[in-house]
XYZ file of C-alpha atoms in Angstrom:
352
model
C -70.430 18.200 -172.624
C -72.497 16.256 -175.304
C -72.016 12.724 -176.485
C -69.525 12.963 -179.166
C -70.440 12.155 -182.816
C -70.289 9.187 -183.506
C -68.367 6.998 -186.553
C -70.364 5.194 -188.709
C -69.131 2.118 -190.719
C -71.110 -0.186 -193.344
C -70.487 -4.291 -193.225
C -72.440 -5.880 -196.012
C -71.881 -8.814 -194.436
C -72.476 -8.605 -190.502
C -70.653 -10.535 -188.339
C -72.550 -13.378 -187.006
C -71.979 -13.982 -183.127
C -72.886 -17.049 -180.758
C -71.989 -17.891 -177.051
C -68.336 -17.087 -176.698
C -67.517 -15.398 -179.673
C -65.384 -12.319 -178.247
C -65.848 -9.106 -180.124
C -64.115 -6.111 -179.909
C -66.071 -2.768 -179.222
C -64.407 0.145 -179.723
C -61.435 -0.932 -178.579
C -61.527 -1.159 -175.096
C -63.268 -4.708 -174.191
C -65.598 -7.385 -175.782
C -68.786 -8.743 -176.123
C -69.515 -12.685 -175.492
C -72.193 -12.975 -177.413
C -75.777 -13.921 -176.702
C -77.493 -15.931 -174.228
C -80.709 -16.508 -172.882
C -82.029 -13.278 -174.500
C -78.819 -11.044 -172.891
C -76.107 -9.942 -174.583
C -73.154 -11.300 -172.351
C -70.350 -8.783 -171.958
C -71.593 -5.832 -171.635
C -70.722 -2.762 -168.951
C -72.860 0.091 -167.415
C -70.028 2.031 -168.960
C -71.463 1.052 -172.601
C -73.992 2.291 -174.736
C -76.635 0.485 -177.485
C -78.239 1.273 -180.410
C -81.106 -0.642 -181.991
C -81.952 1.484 -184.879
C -78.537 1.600 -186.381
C -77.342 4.700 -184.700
C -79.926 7.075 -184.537
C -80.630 6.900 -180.912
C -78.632 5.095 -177.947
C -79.274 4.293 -174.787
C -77.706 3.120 -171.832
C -76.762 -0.761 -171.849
C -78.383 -2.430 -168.941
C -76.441 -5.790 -168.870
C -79.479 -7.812 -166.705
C -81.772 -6.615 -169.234
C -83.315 -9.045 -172.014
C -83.143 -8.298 -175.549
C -84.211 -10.331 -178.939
C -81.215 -11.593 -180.838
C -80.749 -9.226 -183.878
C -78.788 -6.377 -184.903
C -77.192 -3.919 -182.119
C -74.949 -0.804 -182.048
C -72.177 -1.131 -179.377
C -70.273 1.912 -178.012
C -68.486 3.017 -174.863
C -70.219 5.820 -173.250
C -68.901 9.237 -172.781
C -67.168 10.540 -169.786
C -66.046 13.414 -168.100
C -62.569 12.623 -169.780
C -63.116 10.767 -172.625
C -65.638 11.388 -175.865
C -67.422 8.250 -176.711
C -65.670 5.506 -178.394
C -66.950 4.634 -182.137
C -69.578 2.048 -182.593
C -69.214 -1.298 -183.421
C -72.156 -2.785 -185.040
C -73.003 -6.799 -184.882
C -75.805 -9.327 -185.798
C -75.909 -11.258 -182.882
C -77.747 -14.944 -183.631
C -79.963 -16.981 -180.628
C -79.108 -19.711 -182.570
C -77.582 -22.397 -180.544
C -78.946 -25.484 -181.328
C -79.054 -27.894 -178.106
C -79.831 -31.287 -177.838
C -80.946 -34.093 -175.004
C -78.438 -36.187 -175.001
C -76.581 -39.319 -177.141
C -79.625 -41.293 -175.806
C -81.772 -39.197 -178.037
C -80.458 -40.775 -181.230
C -82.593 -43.667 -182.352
C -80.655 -46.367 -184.571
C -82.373 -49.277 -186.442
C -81.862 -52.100 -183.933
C -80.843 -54.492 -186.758
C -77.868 -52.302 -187.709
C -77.235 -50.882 -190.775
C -75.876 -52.273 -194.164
C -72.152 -50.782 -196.087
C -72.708 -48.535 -198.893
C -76.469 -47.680 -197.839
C -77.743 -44.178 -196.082
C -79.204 -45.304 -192.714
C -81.722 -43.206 -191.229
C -81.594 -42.080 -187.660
C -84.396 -40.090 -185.636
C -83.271 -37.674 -183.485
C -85.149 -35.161 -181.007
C -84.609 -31.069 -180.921
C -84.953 -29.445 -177.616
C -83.913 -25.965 -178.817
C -82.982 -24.189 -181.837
C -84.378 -24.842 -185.631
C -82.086 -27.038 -187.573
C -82.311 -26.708 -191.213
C -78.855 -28.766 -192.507
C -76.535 -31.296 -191.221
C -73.157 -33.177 -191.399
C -72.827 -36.901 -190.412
C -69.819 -39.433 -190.474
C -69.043 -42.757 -189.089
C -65.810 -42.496 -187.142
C -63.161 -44.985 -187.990
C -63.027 -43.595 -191.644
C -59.813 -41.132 -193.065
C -62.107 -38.792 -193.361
C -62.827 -35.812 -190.535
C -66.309 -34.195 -190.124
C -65.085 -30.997 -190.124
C -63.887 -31.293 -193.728
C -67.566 -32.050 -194.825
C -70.075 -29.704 -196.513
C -73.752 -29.923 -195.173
C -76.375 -31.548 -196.246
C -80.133 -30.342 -196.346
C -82.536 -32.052 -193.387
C -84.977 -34.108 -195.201
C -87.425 -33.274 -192.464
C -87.277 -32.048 -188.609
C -86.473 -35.077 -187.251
C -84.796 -37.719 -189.507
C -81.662 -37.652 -191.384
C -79.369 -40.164 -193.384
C -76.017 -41.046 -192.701
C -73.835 -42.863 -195.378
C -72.778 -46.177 -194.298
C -69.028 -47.374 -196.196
C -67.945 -50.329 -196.543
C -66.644 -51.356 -193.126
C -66.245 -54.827 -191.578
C -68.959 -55.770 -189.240
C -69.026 -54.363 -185.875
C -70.203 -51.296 -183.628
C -69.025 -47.813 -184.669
C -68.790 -44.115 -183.694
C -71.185 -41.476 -185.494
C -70.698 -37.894 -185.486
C -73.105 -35.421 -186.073
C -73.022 -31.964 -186.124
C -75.973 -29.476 -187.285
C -76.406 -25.853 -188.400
C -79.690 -23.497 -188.604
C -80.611 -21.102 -191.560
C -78.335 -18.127 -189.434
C -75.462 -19.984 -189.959
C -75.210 -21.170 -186.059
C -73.971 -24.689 -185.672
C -74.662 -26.909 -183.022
C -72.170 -28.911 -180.709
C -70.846 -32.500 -182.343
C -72.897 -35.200 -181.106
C -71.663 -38.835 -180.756
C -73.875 -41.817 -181.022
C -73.238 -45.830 -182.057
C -74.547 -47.856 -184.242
C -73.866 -51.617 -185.319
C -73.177 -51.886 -188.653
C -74.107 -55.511 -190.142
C -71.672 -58.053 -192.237
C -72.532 -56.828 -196.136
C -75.017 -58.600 -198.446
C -72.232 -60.143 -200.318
C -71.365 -62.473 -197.772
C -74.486 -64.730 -198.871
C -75.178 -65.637 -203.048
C -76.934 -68.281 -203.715
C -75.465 -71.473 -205.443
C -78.535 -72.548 -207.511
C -82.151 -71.624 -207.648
C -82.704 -73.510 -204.397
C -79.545 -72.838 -202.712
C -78.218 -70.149 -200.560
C -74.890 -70.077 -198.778
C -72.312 -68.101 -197.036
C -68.837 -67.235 -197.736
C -66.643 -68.125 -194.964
C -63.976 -66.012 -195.455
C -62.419 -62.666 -194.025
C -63.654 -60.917 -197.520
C -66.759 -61.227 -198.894
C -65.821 -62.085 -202.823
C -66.138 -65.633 -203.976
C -62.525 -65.224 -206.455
C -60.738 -64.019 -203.043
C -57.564 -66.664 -202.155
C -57.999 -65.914 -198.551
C -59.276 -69.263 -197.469
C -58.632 -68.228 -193.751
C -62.452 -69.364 -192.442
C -63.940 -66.391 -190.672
C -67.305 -68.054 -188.871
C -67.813 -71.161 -187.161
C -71.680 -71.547 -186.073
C -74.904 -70.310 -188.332
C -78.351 -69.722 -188.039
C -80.273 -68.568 -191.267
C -83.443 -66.195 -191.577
C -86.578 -65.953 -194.091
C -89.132 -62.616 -194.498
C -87.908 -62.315 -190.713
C -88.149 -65.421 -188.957
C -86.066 -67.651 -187.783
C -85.484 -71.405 -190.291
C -85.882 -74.476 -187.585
C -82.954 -76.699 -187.853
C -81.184 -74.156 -190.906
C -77.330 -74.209 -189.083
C -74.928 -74.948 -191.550
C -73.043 -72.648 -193.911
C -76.138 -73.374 -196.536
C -79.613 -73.669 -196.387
C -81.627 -75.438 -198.958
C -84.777 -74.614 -199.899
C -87.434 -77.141 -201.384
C -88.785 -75.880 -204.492
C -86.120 -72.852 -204.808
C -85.067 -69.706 -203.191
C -88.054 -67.345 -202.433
C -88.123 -64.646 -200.424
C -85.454 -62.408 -198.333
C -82.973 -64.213 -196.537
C -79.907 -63.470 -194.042
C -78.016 -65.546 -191.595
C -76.840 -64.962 -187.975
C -73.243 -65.921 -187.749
C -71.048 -66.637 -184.854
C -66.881 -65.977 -186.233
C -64.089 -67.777 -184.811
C -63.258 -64.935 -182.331
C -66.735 -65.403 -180.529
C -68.485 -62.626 -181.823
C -72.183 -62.679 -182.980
C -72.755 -60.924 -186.050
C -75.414 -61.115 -188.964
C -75.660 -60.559 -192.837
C -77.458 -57.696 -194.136
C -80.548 -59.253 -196.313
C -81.219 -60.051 -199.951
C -83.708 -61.460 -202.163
C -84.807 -64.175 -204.452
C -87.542 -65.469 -206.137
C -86.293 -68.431 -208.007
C -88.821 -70.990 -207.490
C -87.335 -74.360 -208.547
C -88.847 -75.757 -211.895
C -91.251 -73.095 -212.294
C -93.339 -72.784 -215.687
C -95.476 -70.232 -216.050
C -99.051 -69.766 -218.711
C -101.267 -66.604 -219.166
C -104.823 -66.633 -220.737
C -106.326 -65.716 -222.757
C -103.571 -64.216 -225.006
C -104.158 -62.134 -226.590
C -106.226 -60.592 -223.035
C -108.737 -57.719 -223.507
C -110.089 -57.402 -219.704
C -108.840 -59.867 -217.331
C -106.181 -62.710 -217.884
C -105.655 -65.757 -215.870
C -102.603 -66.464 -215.022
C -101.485 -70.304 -213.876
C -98.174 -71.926 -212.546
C -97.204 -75.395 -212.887
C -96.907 -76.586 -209.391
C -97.984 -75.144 -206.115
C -95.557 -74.871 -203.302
C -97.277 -73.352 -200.739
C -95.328 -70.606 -201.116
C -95.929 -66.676 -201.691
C -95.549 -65.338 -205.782
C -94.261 -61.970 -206.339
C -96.449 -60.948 -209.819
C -94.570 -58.004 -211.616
C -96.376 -56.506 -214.629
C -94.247 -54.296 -217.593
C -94.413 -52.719 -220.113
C -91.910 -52.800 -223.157
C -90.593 -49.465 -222.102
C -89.919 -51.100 -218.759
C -92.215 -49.684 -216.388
C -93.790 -50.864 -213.867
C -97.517 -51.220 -214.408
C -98.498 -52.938 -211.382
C -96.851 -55.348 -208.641
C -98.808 -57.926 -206.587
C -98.533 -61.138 -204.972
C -100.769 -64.439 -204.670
C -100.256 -67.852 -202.919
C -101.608 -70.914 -205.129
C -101.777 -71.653 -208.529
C -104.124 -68.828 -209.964
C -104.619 -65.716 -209.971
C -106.464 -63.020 -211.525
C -105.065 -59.930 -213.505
C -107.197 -56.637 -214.897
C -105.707 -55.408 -218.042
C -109.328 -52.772 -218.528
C -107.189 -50.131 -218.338
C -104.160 -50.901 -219.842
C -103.573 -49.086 -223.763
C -103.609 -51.876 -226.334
C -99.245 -53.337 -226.751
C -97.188 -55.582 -225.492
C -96.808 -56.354 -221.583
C -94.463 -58.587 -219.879
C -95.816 -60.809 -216.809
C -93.038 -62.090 -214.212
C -94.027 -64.577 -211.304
C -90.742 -64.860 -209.361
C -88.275 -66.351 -212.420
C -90.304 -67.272 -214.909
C -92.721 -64.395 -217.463
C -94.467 -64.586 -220.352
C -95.407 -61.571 -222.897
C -99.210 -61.322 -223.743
C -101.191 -58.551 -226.200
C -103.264 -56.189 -224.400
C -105.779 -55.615 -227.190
């Protein structure tokens, strides 16, 4: 007898199918989805259909096929007509990775309330969105929408504010199809927050030695027990107390490695100043048509962060000089008012 005729059905929305997904076909057993260009699950007993119906041919389970849209039926017997069709878009879209190890973490750690960035490497698969979480919080990763991938190879994870310490990331990431990738685990150390360290006066900076990081707090409990303080990086000979002064005022950015009272070694996440101690600042000429001068009253030996503004606020132009003088062009600047700031002082000049 001839194959039977077969039952068509229209899904708007086709089912999409990865490794292990069972699906039923007409009834009578089920498809595992797709892998390594087969369709797992399927019988010499079955029947496929690549053009929607219009022709089928005998399934061949050891035979490779693109992911994409397939026809499924049951073949007819000598006792049974064939079974109706089930149609499926089935997805190559697992997305696999190396390993943890292929996670790379800023080796300083990461700051609270910041998105750190962390590279990862794709061995398979086309990732075009992702979820992220740092364990430890109430929150569950499975309760979180996706977020877009900047770029193939990079995304941002939101730090919170946690205390100090090494903690758990999850990551989990999904391609364009919908397909989602196993949920990856990797650590990072997440650094004591900037508002550990203030600084007292312009030439001061200090540490609060407490289990919370605000000033007003009356937990007077003392947290840390041994310092070490930093500047643009690198290390300040003989800077081991809870406060480091600095002749001629704060300037530059500044953290402090800290050792607490149950032995572990932790540091501050950084922050800047430029409050040089005493500093006066003069610009000429002023009113400035091309270039103005501009001259500090002492020299330090230290590095001056030059900010120029207009009185809208923006940014015109950002530099920095070591001395007493330096040079600025105002040529192309429109004729107004502009504000120039060297570290804490500034002075307003005409551009005419």
């Amino acid at each position: 007898t001839n194959a039977s005729e077969p039952t068509f059905v229209t899904i708007e929305d086709p089912e999409k199918i990865e490794k292990g997904t069972p699906i039923v076909a007409g009834g009578f057993t089920s498809i595992e989805g797709f892998e390594d260009g087969k369709i797992k699950g399927l019988t010499r007993e079955m029947e496929i259909s690549l053009d929607g119906g219009e022709t089928w041919e005998k399934a061949d389970p050891e035979k490779g096929l693109p992911a994409g849209e397939y026809g499924v039926r049951f073949a007819e017997t000598t006792i049974a007509k064939a079974s109706e069709p089930v149609f499926v878009n089935i997805y190559d879209g697992i997305i696999n990775m190396v390993d943890a190890s292929s996670f790379v973490v800023n080796v300083d750690g990461y700051c609270p309330e910041t998105d750190g960035i962390v590279l990862f490497n794709v061995i398979k698969g086309n990732p075009t969105e992702f979820r992220a979480l740092v364990a430890n919080t109430s929150t569950d990763l499975v309760e979180m929408g996706y977020n877009e991938l900047d770029e193939n190879g990079q995304f941002k994870v939101y730090i919170p504010m946690v205390d100090a310490g090494t903690y758990n990331v999850k990551v989990q990431f999904r391609n364009e199809n919908g397909s989602v990738s196993p949920i990856y685990d990797f650590k990072v150390n997440i650094n004591l927050s900037e508002k550990y360290i203030y600084n007292i006066w312009d030439d001061v900076v200090s540490i609060i030695n407490k289990k919370t990081p605000e000033l007003e707090s009356k937990d007077f409990e003392k947290r840390f027990t041994a310092y070490q303080w930093y500047k643009d990086g690198e290390k300040i000979a003989g800077a081991t107390k809870a406060y480091y002064n600095e002749i001629g005022g704060l300037n530059g950015v500044y953290y402090a490695e800290v050792l607490t009272t149950d032995n572990r070694a932790l540091r501050t996440c950084s922050r800047e100043w430029h409050l040089v101690y005493g500093l006066s600042l003069s610009v000429y000429p002023n009113p400035v048509v091309t270039n103005a001068t501009v001259e500090l009253s002492t020299d330090n030996g230290q590095e001056h962060k030059v900010v120029v503004t207009n009185m809208a606020g923006l940014t015109m132009k950002t530099t920095s000089f070591k001395g007493k003088t330096t040079q600025l062009d105002f040529s192309n600047y429109t004729p107004g008012w502009y504000v120039i700031s060297v570290d804490n002082a500034e002075v307003k000049v005409i551009k005419k």
